[in-house]
Coordinates of C-alpha atoms in Angstrom, one line a residue:
M120 CA 154.8 89.4 111.8
N121 CA 154.9 87.5 115.1
D122 CA 152.7 90.0 116.8
K123 CA 149.5 88.5 115.5
I124 CA 147.3 86.8 117.9
K125 CA 147.7 83.0 117.6
T126 CA 144.6 80.9 117.5
T127 CA 144.6 78.0 119.9
R128 CA 142.7 74.8 119.4
K129 CA 140.4 75.7 122.3
N130 CA 139.5 79.0 120.9
F131 CA 139.0 77.6 117.4
L132 CA 136.6 74.8 118.8
R133 CA 134.7 77.4 120.9
W134 CA 134.2 79.8 117.9
S135 CA 133.4 77.1 115.5
G136 CA 130.8 75.6 117.9
L137 CA 129.1 78.9 118.4
A138 CA 129.0 79.5 114.7
F139 CA 127.5 76.1 114.2
V140 CA 124.8 76.6 116.8
G141 CA 124.0 80.0 115.4
G142 CA 123.5 78.5 112.0
L143 CA 121.2 75.9 113.3
L144 CA 119.2 78.6 115.0
V145 CA 118.8 80.7 111.8
A146 CA 118.0 77.5 109.8
G147 CA 115.4 76.6 112.4
K148 CA 113.8 80.0 112.2
K149 CA 113.5 79.9 108.4
A150 CA 112.2 76.3 108.4
A151 CA 109.5 77.3 110.9
G152 CA 108.0 79.8 108.4
P153 CA 107.1 83.4 108.8
E154 CA 105.9 84.6 112.0
T155 CA 102.4 86.2 112.3
P156 CA 102.5 88.5 115.3
N157 CA 99.3 90.1 114.2
A158 CA 97.3 86.9 114.4
D159 CA 98.1 86.7 118.2
A160 CA 97.4 90.3 118.8
N161 CA 94.1 90.1 116.9
S162 CA 92.9 87.0 118.9
L163 CA 93.8 88.7 122.2
Q164 CA 91.9 91.8 121.1
Q165 CA 88.9 89.8 120.3
L166 CA 88.9 87.9 123.6
A167 CA 89.2 91.2 125.4
E168 CA 86.3 92.7 123.5
T169 CA 84.0 89.6 124.0
S170 CA 84.8 89.5 127.7
R171 CA 83.3 93.0 128.1
V172 CA 79.9 92.0 126.4
R173 CA 77.4 91.1 129.1
S174 CA 74.5 88.7 128.5
A175 CA 71.0 90.1 128.5
R176 CA 69.5 87.8 131.1
N177 CA 67.1 89.2 133.8
I178 CA 67.3 92.8 132.4
V179 CA 64.4 95.1 133.2
V180 CA 63.7 97.7 130.8
R181 CA 62.9 101.0 132.4
E182 CA 59.7 102.7 131.1
S183 CA 60.1 106.2 130.1
V184 CA 58.1 108.7 132.3

């Protein structure tokens, strides 16, 4: 019965502090709302597609021979 690991005040405060901070992080994530990773990916994809489009200024149409 004496072979159990005894909890010291320092260890108790450390573990309770870590649990408290972890609870705050979880609560903060839930309060922020659901994440939408697809919205960021879609906006980046649209920017990439529009950057490849060139304007039609000063273009000479070749006549077919």
